Coordinates of C-alpha atoms in Angstrom, one line a residue:
X20 CA -10.5 -13.2 -3.0
X21 CA -9.1 -10.5 -5.4
X22 CA -6.9 -8.5 -3.0
X23 CA -6.2 -5.5 -5.3
X24 CA -9.4 -5.3 -7.3
X25 CA -7.5 -5.7 -10.5
X26 CA -9.0 -8.2 -13.1
X27 CA -7.9 -9.7 -16.3
X28 CA -9.0 -7.8 -19.5
X29 CA -11.0 -9.2 -22.3
X30 CA -7.8 -9.0 -24.4
X31 CA -5.9 -11.2 -21.9
X32 CA -8.8 -13.7 -21.6
X33 CA -8.7 -14.1 -25.4
X34 CA -4.9 -14.4 -25.4
X35 CA -4.9 -17.1 -22.7
X36 CA -7.6 -19.0 -24.3
X37 CA -5.4 -19.7 -27.3
X38 CA -1.7 -19.6 -26.4
X39 CA 0.1 -21.1 -29.5
X40 CA 2.7 -23.8 -29.0
X41 CA 5.3 -21.5 -30.7
X42 CA 5.0 -19.0 -27.7
X43 CA 7.9 -19.0 -25.2
X44 CA 6.9 -16.0 -23.0
X45 CA 3.9 -13.7 -22.5
X46 CA 4.4 -10.3 -20.8
X47 CA 1.4 -9.1 -18.8
X48 CA 1.1 -5.5 -17.4
X49 CA -1.4 -3.7 -15.2
X50 CA -2.9 -1.0 -17.3
X51 CA -6.2 0.9 -16.8
X52 CA -7.1 -1.0 -13.8
X53 CA -6.7 -4.4 -15.6
X54 CA -4.3 -7.2 -16.5
X55 CA -3.3 -6.7 -20.2
X56 CA -1.2 -8.7 -22.6
X57 CA 1.8 -6.4 -23.4
X58 CA 4.4 -8.3 -25.4
X59 CA 5.6 -11.8 -26.2
X60 CA 8.6 -13.9 -27.1
X61 CA 8.6 -16.7 -29.6
X62 CA 10.3 -20.0 -29.0
X63 CA 13.9 -20.1 -30.0
X64 CA 16.6 -22.7 -29.9
X65 CA 16.3 -23.6 -26.2
X66 CA 14.6 -22.6 -23.0
X67 CA 18.0 -21.5 -21.6
X68 CA 18.6 -19.1 -24.5
X69 CA 15.0 -17.8 -24.5
X70 CA 15.1 -17.2 -20.8
X71 CA 18.3 -15.1 -21.3
X72 CA 16.3 -13.0 -23.9
X73 CA 13.5 -12.1 -21.4
X74 CA 15.2 -8.9 -20.5
X75 CA 14.3 -7.5 -23.9
X76 CA 10.6 -7.7 -22.9
X77 CA 10.8 -5.4 -19.8
X78 CA 11.8 -1.9 -18.9
X79 CA 14.3 -1.0 -16.3
X80 CA 11.9 0.9 -14.1
X81 CA 8.5 -0.7 -14.8
X82 CA 7.1 -3.8 -13.1
X83 CA 5.6 -6.6 -15.2
X84 CA 4.8 -10.3 -15.1
X85 CA 6.2 -12.9 -17.5
X86 CA 4.6 -16.3 -18.1
X87 CA 7.5 -18.4 -19.5
X88 CA 6.7 -21.8 -21.0
X89 CA 9.1 -24.6 -20.3
X90 CA 9.7 -27.4 -22.8
X91 CA 7.6 -29.7 -20.6
X92 CA 4.7 -27.4 -21.3
X93 CA 4.4 -26.0 -17.7
X94 CA 5.1 -22.4 -17.0
X95 CA 7.5 -20.3 -14.8
X96 CA 5.6 -17.2 -13.4
X97 CA 8.2 -14.3 -13.4
X98 CA 7.4 -11.4 -11.2
X99 CA 9.6 -8.6 -12.3
X100 CA 9.4 -5.6 -9.9
X101 CA 12.4 -3.3 -10.0
X102 CA 13.5 -1.6 -6.9
X103 CA 13.3 1.7 -8.9
X104 CA 9.7 1.2 -9.8
X105 CA 7.1 3.5 -8.3
X106 CA 6.1 2.5 -4.8
X107 CA 2.4 2.2 -5.7
X108 CA 3.3 0.0 -8.6
X109 CA 5.2 -2.3 -6.3
X110 CA 2.2 -2.6 -4.0
X111 CA -0.2 -3.1 -6.8
X112 CA 1.9 -5.9 -8.5
X113 CA 2.5 -7.6 -5.1
X114 CA -1.2 -7.7 -4.3
X115 CA -2.3 -8.8 -7.8
X116 CA 0.2 -11.7 -8.2
X117 CA -2.2 -14.3 -6.7
X118 CA -5.1 -13.1 -8.9
X119 CA -3.1 -13.6 -12.1
X120 CA -2.0 -17.0 -10.8
X121 CA -5.6 -18.1 -10.4
X122 CA -6.8 -16.5 -13.7
X123 CA -3.9 -18.2 -15.6
X124 CA -4.3 -21.5 -13.8
X125 CA -2.2 -22.5 -10.8
X126 CA -2.0 -26.1 -12.1
X127 CA -0.1 -24.7 -15.2
X128 CA 2.5 -22.9 -13.1
X129 CA 5.5 -25.1 -12.0
X130 CA 7.4 -22.3 -10.2
X131 CA 7.6 -18.6 -9.4
X132 CA 10.7 -16.5 -10.0
X133 CA 11.2 -13.0 -8.5
X134 CA 13.5 -10.6 -10.2
X135 CA 14.3 -6.9 -9.5
X136 CA 16.7 -6.2 -12.3
X137 CA 17.3 -7.1 -15.9
X138 CA 20.5 -8.8 -14.8
X139 CA 18.4 -11.2 -12.8
X140 CA 16.5 -12.2 -15.9
X141 CA 19.0 -14.9 -16.9
X142 CA 18.8 -18.7 -16.9
X143 CA 21.8 -18.9 -14.5
X144 CA 20.2 -16.6 -12.0
X145 CA 17.0 -18.5 -12.2
X146 CA 18.7 -21.8 -11.6
X147 CA 20.7 -20.4 -8.7
X148 CA 17.6 -18.9 -7.0
X149 CA 15.7 -22.2 -7.4
X150 CA 18.6 -24.1 -5.8
X151 CA 18.9 -21.7 -2.9
X152 CA 15.2 -21.7 -1.9
X153 CA 15.3 -24.4 0.8
X154 CA 12.0 -23.0 2.2
X155 CA 10.3 -20.8 -0.4
X156 CA 7.6 -18.3 0.6
X157 CA 4.0 -19.2 -0.1
X158 CA 2.4 -16.8 -2.5
X159 CA 0.4 -15.2 0.5
X160 CA 3.6 -14.7 2.5
X161 CA 5.4 -13.2 -0.4
X162 CA 2.4 -10.9 -1.3
X163 CA 2.2 -9.6 2.3
X164 CA 6.0 -9.2 2.5
X165 CA 6.1 -7.1 -0.6
X166 CA 3.2 -4.9 0.4
X167 CA 4.8 -4.2 3.8
X168 CA 8.1 -3.3 2.1
X169 CA 6.4 -0.9 -0.1
X170 CA 4.4 0.6 2.8
X171 CA 7.6 1.1 4.7
X172 CA 9.1 2.9 1.7
X173 CA 6.1 5.2 1.6
X174 CA 6.6 6.0 5.3
X175 CA 10.3 6.6 4.7
X176 CA 9.9 9.0 1.8
X177 CA 7.0 10.9 3.3
X178 CA 5.0 10.6 0.1
X179 CA 5.2 14.3 -0.5
X180 CA 3.4 14.4 -3.7
X181 CA 0.1 16.0 -4.2
X182 CA -3.0 13.8 -3.4
X183 CA -1.4 10.8 -5.1
X184 CA -2.0 8.9 -8.3
X185 CA -2.9 5.3 -7.7
X186 CA -1.2 2.4 -9.1
X187 CA -3.2 2.7 -12.3
X188 CA -2.2 6.3 -12.7
X189 CA -5.6 7.8 -11.8
X190 CA -5.7 10.9 -9.6
X191 CA -7.5 11.2 -6.2
X192 CA -9.1 14.6 -5.8
X193 CA -10.8 16.1 -2.8
X194 CA -14.5 16.9 -3.0
X195 CA -15.8 20.4 -2.3
X196 CA -17.7 19.3 0.8
X197 CA -14.6 17.6 2.2
X198 CA -12.5 20.7 1.7
X199 CA -15.1 23.0 3.2
X200 CA -15.3 20.8 6.3
X201 CA -11.6 20.9 6.8
X202 CA -11.7 24.7 6.5
X203 CA -14.2 24.9 9.3
X204 CA -11.7 23.2 11.6
X205 CA -9.3 26.1 11.3
X206 CA -11.6 28.5 13.3
X207 CA -14.0 26.2 15.2
X208 CA -14.6 27.2 18.8
X209 CA -16.1 23.7 19.7
X210 CA -14.6 20.2 19.5
X211 CA -15.3 19.1 16.0
X212 CA -14.5 16.0 13.8
X213 CA -14.1 15.5 10.1
X214 CA -13.9 12.0 8.7
X215 CA -12.8 11.5 5.1
X216 CA -12.8 8.3 3.0
X217 CA -11.6 7.6 -0.5
X218 CA -14.3 6.3 -3.0
X219 CA -12.3 3.5 -4.7
X220 CA -14.5 3.6 -7.8
X221 CA -14.0 7.3 -8.5
X222 CA -10.6 7.8 -6.7
X223 CA -12.2 10.8 -4.9
X224 CA -11.6 11.9 -1.3
X225 CA -15.2 12.3 0.1
X226 CA -16.7 13.6 3.3
X227 CA -18.0 10.8 5.4
X228 CA -18.8 12.7 8.7
X229 CA -18.6 16.2 10.1
X230 CA -20.0 16.9 13.5
X231 CA -19.3 18.4 16.9
X232 CA -18.3 15.6 19.3
X233 CA -16.6 15.2 22.6
X234 CA -13.3 13.4 22.6
X235 CA -14.6 10.6 24.7
X236 CA -17.1 9.7 21.9
X237 CA -14.6 10.1 19.1
X238 CA -14.6 6.4 18.1
X239 CA -18.2 6.5 17.2
X240 CA -17.6 8.7 14.2
X241 CA -15.2 6.2 12.6
X242 CA -16.6 3.7 10.1
X243 CA -17.1 0.1 11.3
X244 CA -14.9 -1.4 8.7
X245 CA -12.5 0.0 6.1
X246 CA -9.8 2.7 6.4
X247 CA -10.4 6.4 7.1
X248 CA -8.8 9.6 7.8
X249 CA -10.0 11.6 10.9
X250 CA -9.3 15.2 11.6
X251 CA -10.3 16.4 15.1
X252 CA -10.2 19.9 16.5
X253 CA -10.0 19.3 20.2
X254 CA -11.2 22.4 22.2
X255 CA -10.4 22.1 25.8
X256 CA -8.7 23.5 28.9
X257 CA -5.2 22.5 29.9
X258 CA -3.4 23.8 33.0
X259 CA -5.9 26.7 33.3
X260 CA -5.6 27.8 29.7
X261 CA -8.1 27.3 26.8
X262 CA -6.4 25.5 23.9
X263 CA -7.3 23.8 20.6
X264 CA -5.3 20.7 19.6
X265 CA -5.4 19.7 16.0
X266 CA -5.3 15.9 15.6
X267 CA -5.0 13.7 12.6
X268 CA -5.8 10.0 12.8
X269 CA -5.2 7.5 10.0
X270 CA -7.1 4.3 10.9
X271 CA -6.6 1.2 8.9
X272 CA -8.0 -2.0 10.3
X273 CA -6.3 -5.3 9.8
X274 CA -9.2 -6.5 7.8
X275 CA -8.7 -3.9 5.1
X276 CA -8.0 -5.2 1.6
X277 CA -4.6 -4.8 0.1
X278 CA -5.8 -2.2 -2.4
X279 CA -7.4 -0.1 0.2
X280 CA -4.4 -0.2 2.4
X281 CA -2.2 0.7 -0.6
X282 CA -4.3 3.7 -1.7
X283 CA -4.9 5.1 1.9
X284 CA -1.2 4.7 2.9
X285 CA 0.2 6.3 -0.2
X286 CA -2.2 9.3 0.1
X287 CA -2.0 9.9 3.8
X288 CA 0.7 12.6 3.9
X289 CA -1.0 14.4 0.9
X290 CA -4.3 14.5 2.7
X291 CA -2.8 16.2 5.7
X292 CA -1.5 18.9 3.2
X293 CA -5.0 19.4 2.0
X294 CA -6.0 20.4 5.6
X295 CA -3.6 23.4 5.4
X296 CA -3.3 23.9 9.1
X297 CA -0.7 22.8 11.7
X298 CA -1.3 19.4 13.1
X299 CA -0.3 18.9 16.8
X300 CA -0.8 15.2 16.8
X301 CA -0.5 12.5 14.1
X302 CA -1.8 9.2 15.1
X303 CA -1.9 5.9 13.1
X304 CA -3.5 2.7 14.3
X305 CA -5.7 -0.3 13.4
X306 CA -8.2 0.9 16.1
X307 CA -8.5 4.1 18.1
X308 CA -7.0 3.7 21.6
X309 CA -8.5 6.8 23.4
X310 CA -6.1 6.6 26.4
X311 CA -3.1 6.4 24.1
X312 CA -4.4 9.3 22.0
X313 CA -4.9 11.6 25.1
X314 CA -1.4 10.6 26.3
X315 CA 0.0 11.9 22.9
X316 CA -1.9 15.2 23.2
X317 CA -0.5 15.9 26.7
X318 CA 2.3 13.5 27.4
X319 CA 2.8 12.9 31.1
X320 CA 5.6 14.9 32.7
X321 CA 8.4 12.8 33.8
X322 CA 11.7 13.6 35.6
X323 CA 14.9 12.7 33.8
X324 CA 15.6 9.8 36.0
X325 CA 12.1 8.5 36.4
X326 CA 12.1 4.6 36.5
X327 CA 15.9 4.5 36.5
X328 CA 16.7 6.4 39.7
X329 CA 19.9 5.4 41.4
X330 CA 19.6 4.3 45.0
X331 CA 20.8 6.9 47.5
X332 CA 24.0 6.4 49.4
X333 CA 23.6 5.5 53.0
X334 CA 23.2 8.6 55.1
X335 CA 22.2 10.9 52.3
X336 CA 18.8 12.7 52.4

């Protein structure tokens, strides 16, 4: 399965169909939603010297793949993803690596090497990493690890950009109907839900659902599969007063594809900015747990020593 939705371009297909024996390394980049050939290195005096020259093919802050031909004819698949690369690029390259392996031919790849700096693109560093890998990651394990790290970085930085560009550099705009529905939530006098989803083809935030609904039925407005953003104006009484709690839910089921997870996660903070009103509760989950959500809206009151109260001394009342 293609986890990211990225496919090889016609140009790359033609290049792979006729790789000359004189080629030592081929650089492949993700451009315009496709895998594209983006540079090459001719064979030199030795594999060692040529490997040391790979740093000249890459940029400090840009991710890339390198297919490096060994003297035996098999290839080393180099995944170059700098720590300083854009977060969405990290996720996109992590989730596309398996796709490129299959398109290139897994039988042609002898090993995979991961580098994050130009200094690591040396023969000595390659040999050292190969020797230290007592139990190397499978491609799937490495892919999931890289995507998780990139998601964590998004969460840490808050992703404060405007509705974010995707890994391919496209922008995700909000539709008029989606914006109008969000505006209604600012002044609604009844409990009302707005569900938004990103059209992955057009990179556009679209309105999926807008309706009055009781909180106990809230799960019914969420799509059966795939990620979604839910804004909910919860109009209710609490301790004798009428209040409105503004709730934001980001739901991403475990079954979501890596590209979906990447795009939704990186745009989450920006989508809340599009709402342009104060959110009382922000909730993220694979599935909606109604009891947990209600507890977040009105946390149960606890005494400072609840659950950890010291036993009273004998004779004390």
